[in-house]
Amino acid sequence: MTAYRLIPLLCLFTFAMTPLTLEQAINPPATPAPTLAFHLSEQFTLPPRDIGWWWLGLEWNATNVYLAMITRELLLVKADGEDTFLQPQDHDFGSILDAQWLDEEQIGFADQDKDQTHIWRWNIHDPHAELIASLPMRLEFADIQWATRLATGRKDEQWMVWDFGAQPPTMLVDYSTIFIAAAYPVDVIWSPVEPEMLWQLVPIRNLAGNIVVTTLGEDDRYTRPLNLGHGGEPECNSIKWSFDGTQIGCGEAGGSVSLISSQSIPPVPPRRLNGLDSPIVDVYLSQDGSLIAGVDRESVAIWDVMEGELVSRIAVAKGSVVALSRDNQRLAVGSLDGVIHIYQQS
């Protein structure tokens, strides 16, 4: 039998093996809807500012009650329905560079004035913040850890890590290269494993035009580059470490998020998760590593890391920063107009 006579028989056989109902033929099965439901539980607006709101980040404390809002100022809100704002008093703080919860009631932050950078520790039940140390320089950015260590960067291509546990403050890392700064924020993590190592995550652009991440240790043995590009132009708008330091989340210009392993040698290609339509401006990895959230100017999306599936998508206008609570039950989104949206998992 010739080949052309076999074609109708093959088509008939295939159809018989995969029958379609009339409804299926007219209305093919839709893509499964997101499975993780959140509802808006609270919404409040920050006090108006003439200079507008420039978001650096959001961070829940360990009890998921207080939300730190890191802008040019440091504001805390007790998200219990009363929306009580808290700020350290009796000091005219400069521009806030970064802040981090030290425990459920203490937060460390860095600010700068005209020619100095200051490190503070604040118990939220005390109106006064405690000055830890000062640096005689003005910085472009800083990343604080444990209120005793600070990573700093300057536009003269110098990256430094300071230890304020020593007096005077000691520079632990002084790193200058031919690379130039290409993206913010710059994230830093310290790993208290044995032997204790100091890691610094620096988004930089190499001569080929890719954004890479370099983790710096106390000597060159711990230096490892991780390529965040996808074979060409850099795509990361935002970068965030996982809580355990094993993964890096990358918010991409095309509306996807990528997960990069910081443990693989040699580096493995990033794992890309699709879901949004415009550039992702902030990402957040949950504490247990099961979820990753990303926000663009129109919505916030949450992906299941294990399954690689989009599990929630919420419309939010002018989104800028996002944070999941430690138990994954609450989601906070900050907008460019100064509105904070808090969602509760249904």
Short mmCIF file of C-alpha atoms in Angstrom, two decimals:
data_model
loop_
_atom_site.label_atom_id
_atom_site.label_comp_id
_atom_site.label_asym_id
_atom_site.label_seq_id
_atom_site.Cartn_x
_atom_site.Cartn_y
_atom_site.Cartn_z
CA MET A 1 0.00 0.00 0.00
CA THR A 2 1.43 3.38 -0.94
CA ALA A 3 2.17 6.02 1.66
CA TYR A 4 -0.50 8.45 0.52
CA ARG A 5 -3.19 5.74 0.97
CA LEU A 6 -2.01 5.19 4.57
CA ILE A 7 -2.56 8.80 5.59
CA PRO A 8 -6.39 8.66 5.92
CA LEU A 9 -6.13 5.41 7.90
CA LEU A 10 -3.57 6.88 10.27
CA CYS A 11 -5.72 9.98 10.82
CA LEU A 12 -8.77 7.80 11.52
CA PHE A 13 -6.77 5.63 13.95
CA THR A 14 -5.44 8.67 15.80
CA PHE A 15 -8.93 10.18 16.09
CA ALA A 16 -10.30 6.90 17.41
CA MET A 17 -7.61 6.74 20.07
CA THR A 18 -8.22 10.34 21.28
CA PRO A 19 -11.95 11.06 21.01
CA LEU A 20 -13.14 14.62 21.63
CA THR A 21 -16.60 15.68 22.71
CA LEU A 22 -18.29 18.52 20.88
CA GLU A 23 -17.88 20.74 23.96
CA GLN A 24 -14.17 19.96 24.16
CA ALA A 25 -13.73 20.76 20.50
CA ILE A 26 -15.47 24.12 20.86
CA ASN A 27 -14.09 25.01 24.32
CA PRO A 28 -10.67 23.42 24.85
CA PRO A 29 -9.56 22.99 28.49
CA ALA A 30 -8.25 26.22 30.00
CA THR A 31 -4.95 26.64 31.76
CA PRO A 32 -5.40 25.79 35.48
CA ALA A 33 -6.22 28.85 37.56
CA PRO A 34 -3.87 29.97 40.36
CA THR A 35 -4.48 27.88 43.46
CA LEU A 36 -3.20 30.09 46.30
CA ALA A 37 -5.89 32.62 47.21
CA PHE A 38 -5.24 35.91 49.02
CA HIS A 39 -7.77 38.55 49.98
CA LEU A 40 -7.10 42.19 50.84
CA SER A 41 -7.23 42.47 54.62
CA GLU A 42 -5.78 45.95 55.19
CA GLN A 43 -4.83 48.98 53.16
CA PHE A 44 -3.34 52.21 54.43
CA THR A 45 -1.58 55.24 53.05
CA LEU A 46 1.70 56.59 54.35
CA PRO A 47 1.91 60.25 55.38
CA PRO A 48 2.35 62.49 52.31
CA ARG A 49 5.86 63.55 51.36
CA ASP A 50 6.76 66.37 49.00
CA ILE A 51 9.65 64.32 47.61
CA GLY A 52 7.41 61.30 47.02
CA TRP A 53 8.14 57.72 48.00
CA TRP A 54 11.32 55.95 47.00
CA TRP A 55 11.00 52.35 48.11
CA LEU A 56 14.00 50.28 49.20
CA GLY A 57 12.12 47.36 50.70
CA LEU A 58 9.54 45.82 53.02
CA GLU A 59 10.27 43.30 55.78
CA TRP A 60 8.02 41.50 58.29
CA ASN A 61 9.33 40.80 61.77
CA ALA A 62 9.49 37.24 63.15
CA THR A 63 6.00 37.39 64.69
CA ASN A 64 4.42 38.71 61.45
CA VAL A 65 2.92 41.65 63.33
CA TYR A 66 5.22 44.57 62.53
CA LEU A 67 6.10 45.58 58.99
CA ALA A 68 9.21 47.66 58.37
CA MET A 69 8.88 50.08 55.46
CA ILE A 70 12.27 51.16 54.18
CA THR A 71 12.10 54.35 52.14
CA ARG A 72 14.08 57.56 52.56
CA GLU A 73 12.73 57.20 56.10
CA LEU A 74 12.26 54.17 58.34
CA LEU A 75 8.62 53.59 59.24
CA LEU A 76 7.08 50.67 61.11
CA VAL A 77 3.43 49.77 61.11
CA LYS A 78 1.69 47.39 63.49
CA ALA A 79 -0.54 45.59 61.02
CA ASP A 80 -3.27 44.63 63.48
CA GLY A 81 -6.14 46.65 62.08
CA GLU A 82 -5.18 49.87 63.87
CA ASP A 83 -2.34 50.73 61.46
CA THR A 84 -0.19 52.34 64.16
CA PHE A 85 2.92 54.03 62.75
CA LEU A 86 6.18 53.94 64.70
CA GLN A 87 9.44 55.82 64.21
CA PRO A 88 12.50 56.41 66.41
CA GLN A 89 12.21 59.83 68.02
CA ASP A 90 14.41 62.74 69.13
CA HIS A 91 16.82 62.55 66.24
CA ASP A 92 16.84 64.07 62.78
CA PHE A 93 17.89 61.03 60.77
CA GLY A 94 19.39 61.38 57.33
CA SER A 95 18.42 59.35 54.27
CA ILE A 96 17.88 55.70 55.17
CA LEU A 97 20.13 53.30 53.26
CA ASP A 98 18.94 49.95 54.61
CA ALA A 99 17.30 48.24 57.59
CA GLN A 100 17.00 44.70 58.90
CA TRP A 101 15.16 43.01 61.75
CA LEU A 102 17.58 41.65 64.36
CA ASP A 103 14.87 39.84 66.31
CA GLU A 104 11.12 40.28 66.76
CA GLU A 105 11.50 43.63 68.56
CA GLN A 106 14.84 45.11 67.41
CA ILE A 107 15.77 46.54 64.04
CA GLY A 108 19.13 47.77 62.77
CA PHE A 109 19.36 50.52 60.18
CA ALA A 110 21.88 52.73 58.41
CA ASP A 111 21.41 56.37 57.49
CA GLN A 112 23.60 59.13 56.13
CA ASP A 113 23.78 62.89 56.33
CA LYS A 114 25.95 65.32 54.41
CA ASP A 115 29.31 63.63 55.01
CA GLN A 116 28.79 60.66 57.37
CA THR A 117 27.09 57.27 57.51
CA HIS A 118 25.63 56.06 60.83
CA ILE A 119 24.62 52.62 62.08
CA TRP A 120 21.74 52.41 64.57
CA ARG A 121 19.98 49.74 66.64
CA TRP A 122 16.41 50.39 67.74
CA ASN A 123 14.11 48.51 70.12
CA ILE A 124 10.66 49.37 68.81
CA HIS A 125 9.30 49.77 72.37
CA ASP A 126 11.90 52.46 73.11
CA PRO A 127 11.49 55.92 71.54
CA HIS A 128 15.25 56.29 71.13
CA ALA A 129 17.60 54.48 68.75
CA GLU A 130 21.12 53.53 69.89
CA LEU A 131 24.04 54.74 67.78
CA ILE A 132 26.39 51.80 67.07
CA ALA A 133 29.04 53.44 64.89
CA SER A 134 29.73 56.14 62.32
CA LEU A 135 31.78 56.23 59.14
CA PRO A 136 33.40 59.47 57.96
CA MET A 137 32.11 59.08 54.40
CA ARG A 138 28.99 59.32 52.29
CA LEU A 139 27.93 56.17 50.43
CA GLU A 140 25.79 55.35 47.43
CA PHE A 141 24.26 52.31 49.13
CA ALA A 142 24.65 50.06 52.14
CA ASP A 143 23.39 46.66 53.26
CA ILE A 144 23.21 46.09 56.99
CA GLN A 145 23.41 42.72 58.73
CA TRP A 146 22.89 42.12 62.45
CA ALA A 147 23.50 45.85 63.16
CA THR A 148 27.22 45.14 63.54
CA ARG A 149 28.29 44.53 59.96
CA LEU A 150 27.72 46.72 56.95
CA ALA A 151 28.53 46.32 53.29
CA THR A 152 29.02 49.59 51.46
CA GLY A 153 29.62 50.71 47.92
CA ARG A 154 30.90 53.82 46.19
CA LYS A 155 30.83 54.91 42.59
CA ASP A 156 34.63 54.82 42.49
CA GLU A 157 34.27 51.03 42.08
CA GLN A 158 35.18 50.30 45.70
CA TRP A 159 33.17 47.74 47.70
CA MET A 160 33.79 47.49 51.42
CA VAL A 161 32.53 45.44 54.35
CA TRP A 162 32.81 46.92 57.83
CA ASP A 163 32.73 45.20 61.23
CA PHE A 164 31.43 47.47 63.99
CA GLY A 165 32.02 44.87 66.68
CA ALA A 166 35.59 46.19 66.82
CA GLN A 167 36.51 49.69 67.95
CA PRO A 168 37.36 51.56 65.86
CA PRO A 169 35.31 49.96 63.05
CA THR A 170 37.42 47.51 61.04
CA MET A 171 37.30 47.05 57.28
CA LEU A 172 37.00 43.32 56.61
CA VAL A 173 36.88 43.43 52.82
CA ASP A 174 38.18 46.09 50.46
CA TYR A 175 37.49 45.02 46.91
CA SER A 176 38.24 47.07 43.80
CA THR A 177 38.02 45.73 40.25
CA ILE A 178 37.70 46.84 36.65
CA PHE A 179 34.00 46.04 36.90
CA ILE A 180 31.49 48.85 37.25
CA ALA A 181 28.23 48.92 39.19
CA ALA A 182 25.30 48.01 36.98
CA ALA A 183 22.29 47.26 39.15
CA TYR A 184 20.80 47.91 42.57
CA PRO A 185 20.18 46.76 45.20
CA VAL A 186 23.39 45.11 46.32
CA ASP A 187 22.62 42.24 48.67
CA VAL A 188 25.01 40.86 51.25
CA ILE A 189 24.86 37.74 53.38
CA TRP A 190 27.06 36.36 56.15
CA SER A 191 27.08 32.60 56.64
CA PRO A 192 27.84 31.60 60.27
CA VAL A 193 28.97 28.10 59.30
CA GLU A 194 32.38 26.67 60.15
CA PRO A 195 34.69 28.10 59.14
CA GLU A 196 32.75 31.34 59.30
CA MET A 197 32.75 32.99 55.91
CA LEU A 198 31.81 36.42 54.75
CA TRP A 199 29.85 36.49 51.52
CA GLN A 200 29.05 39.53 49.44
CA LEU A 201 26.66 39.59 46.49
CA VAL A 202 27.60 42.29 44.02
CA PRO A 203 25.62 42.76 40.81
CA ILE A 204 28.21 43.92 38.30
CA ARG A 205 28.55 44.04 34.55
CA ASN A 206 31.50 42.32 32.95
CA LEU A 207 33.15 43.33 29.71
CA ALA A 208 30.84 41.04 27.72
CA GLY A 209 27.78 42.92 28.94
CA ASN A 210 26.34 40.21 31.20
CA ILE A 211 25.32 40.85 34.77
CA VAL A 212 27.17 38.48 37.06
CA VAL A 213 27.11 37.93 40.79
CA THR A 214 30.32 37.55 42.73
CA THR A 215 30.33 36.04 46.20
CA LEU A 216 33.33 37.28 48.13
CA GLY A 217 34.92 35.50 51.05
CA GLU A 218 37.76 36.53 53.33
CA ASP A 219 40.18 35.25 50.69
CA ASP A 220 40.02 34.38 47.02
CA ARG A 221 39.11 30.74 47.67
CA TYR A 222 35.53 31.78 48.29
CA THR A 223 35.11 33.92 45.18
CA ARG A 224 32.59 32.40 42.79
CA PRO A 225 30.90 34.11 39.81
CA LEU A 226 27.27 33.25 39.00
CA ASN A 227 25.93 34.33 35.63
CA LEU A 228 22.49 35.93 35.88
CA GLY A 229 22.17 36.62 32.16
CA HIS A 230 20.62 34.26 29.64
CA GLY A 231 23.27 34.23 26.95
CA GLY A 232 23.19 37.91 26.14
CA GLU A 233 21.99 41.17 27.60
CA PRO A 234 21.45 41.35 31.36
CA GLU A 235 17.85 40.81 32.41
CA CYS A 236 17.83 41.15 36.20
CA ASN A 237 16.04 44.19 37.62
CA SER A 238 16.15 42.97 41.21
CA ILE A 239 18.09 40.31 43.10
CA LYS A 240 17.33 38.62 46.42
CA TRP A 241 19.00 35.85 48.43
CA SER A 242 16.96 33.02 49.91
CA PHE A 243 16.99 32.89 53.73
CA ASP A 244 19.27 29.83 53.73
CA GLY A 245 21.65 31.31 51.17
CA THR A 246 21.30 28.44 48.68
CA GLN A 247 19.35 30.29 45.98
CA ILE A 248 19.16 33.71 44.39
CA GLY A 249 15.91 35.10 43.04
CA CYS A 250 16.12 37.36 40.00
CA GLY A 251 13.31 39.61 38.74
CA GLU A 252 13.61 39.91 34.98
CA ALA A 253 12.82 42.63 32.48
CA GLY A 254 10.51 40.28 30.56
CA GLY A 255 8.12 39.59 33.45
CA SER A 256 9.67 36.31 34.59
CA VAL A 257 11.58 35.34 37.71
CA SER A 258 14.66 33.15 37.68
CA LEU A 259 16.06 30.95 40.44
CA ILE A 260 19.82 30.57 40.48
CA SER A 261 21.59 28.01 42.65
CA SER A 262 24.48 29.48 44.61
CA GLN A 263 25.81 26.00 45.42
CA SER A 264 26.36 24.43 42.00
CA ILE A 265 29.92 24.16 40.72
CA PRO A 266 30.12 24.68 37.81
CA PRO A 267 27.07 26.99 37.76
CA VAL A 268 23.89 25.53 36.27
CA PRO A 269 21.53 27.52 34.01
CA PRO A 270 18.92 29.59 35.86
CA ARG A 271 15.44 28.12 36.30
CA ARG A 272 12.93 30.53 34.78
CA LEU A 273 9.31 30.93 35.95
CA ASN A 274 6.90 32.89 33.74
CA GLY A 275 3.81 34.78 34.78
CA LEU A 276 3.85 38.58 34.49
CA ASP A 277 3.84 40.76 31.40
CA SER A 278 6.12 43.67 32.29
CA PRO A 279 9.47 44.12 34.09
CA ILE A 280 9.57 42.74 37.63
CA VAL A 281 10.86 45.48 39.92
CA ASP A 282 11.16 43.49 43.17
CA VAL A 283 11.33 39.83 44.21
CA TYR A 284 11.03 38.07 47.56
CA LEU A 285 11.83 34.46 48.50
CA SER A 286 9.81 33.03 51.40
CA GLN A 287 11.63 31.98 54.55
CA ASP A 288 10.95 28.27 53.98
CA GLY A 289 11.99 28.54 50.32
CA SER A 290 8.67 27.21 49.01
CA LEU A 291 7.43 30.43 47.37
CA ILE A 292 8.84 33.33 45.39
CA ALA A 293 6.93 36.57 44.87
CA GLY A 294 7.49 39.17 42.19
CA VAL A 295 5.85 42.53 41.55
CA ASP A 296 5.57 44.71 38.47
CA ARG A 297 3.73 48.01 38.05
CA GLU A 298 0.36 46.31 37.60
CA SER A 299 0.26 43.15 39.71
CA VAL A 300 2.03 40.82 42.11
CA ALA A 301 2.57 37.13 41.38
CA ILE A 302 3.55 34.18 43.56
CA TRP A 303 5.13 30.98 42.26
CA ASP A 304 5.47 27.55 43.86
CA VAL A 305 9.23 26.95 43.75
CA MET A 306 9.04 23.14 43.81
CA GLU A 307 6.40 22.80 41.09
CA GLY A 308 7.49 25.84 39.10
CA GLU A 309 3.87 26.97 38.77
CA LEU A 310 2.15 30.33 39.17
CA VAL A 311 -0.13 29.89 42.20
CA SER A 312 -1.41 33.43 42.77
CA ARG A 313 -1.75 36.70 40.88
CA ILE A 314 -3.22 39.89 42.32
CA ALA A 315 -3.84 43.19 40.55
CA VAL A 316 -1.98 46.02 42.32
CA ALA A 317 -1.49 49.43 40.71
CA LYS A 318 1.98 51.04 40.79
CA GLY A 319 3.58 48.14 42.67
CA SER A 320 7.16 48.71 43.77
CA VAL A 321 8.15 46.34 46.62
CA VAL A 322 6.82 43.04 47.97
CA ALA A 323 7.36 40.87 51.07
CA LEU A 324 5.92 37.59 52.38
CA SER A 325 5.49 37.06 56.12
CA ARG A 326 7.60 34.37 57.79
CA ASP A 327 4.65 31.94 57.82
CA ASN A 328 3.58 32.77 54.21
CA GLN A 329 0.13 33.78 55.45
CA ARG A 330 0.47 37.51 54.78
CA LEU A 331 1.64 39.41 51.74
CA ALA A 332 2.62 43.09 51.76
CA VAL A 333 2.93 45.22 48.63
CA GLY A 334 4.12 48.83 48.56
CA SER A 335 3.03 51.15 45.76
CA LEU A 336 4.69 54.23 44.33
CA ASP A 337 1.79 56.38 45.58
CA GLY A 338 2.60 55.47 49.20
CA VAL A 339 -0.18 52.90 49.66
CA ILE A 340 0.55 49.66 51.53
CA HIS A 341 -1.63 46.68 50.61
CA ILE A 342 -1.70 43.76 53.05
CA TYR A 343 -3.24 40.50 51.87
CA GLN A 344 -4.20 37.52 54.00
CA GLN A 345 -4.15 33.98 52.66
CA SER A 346 -7.73 32.71 52.38
#
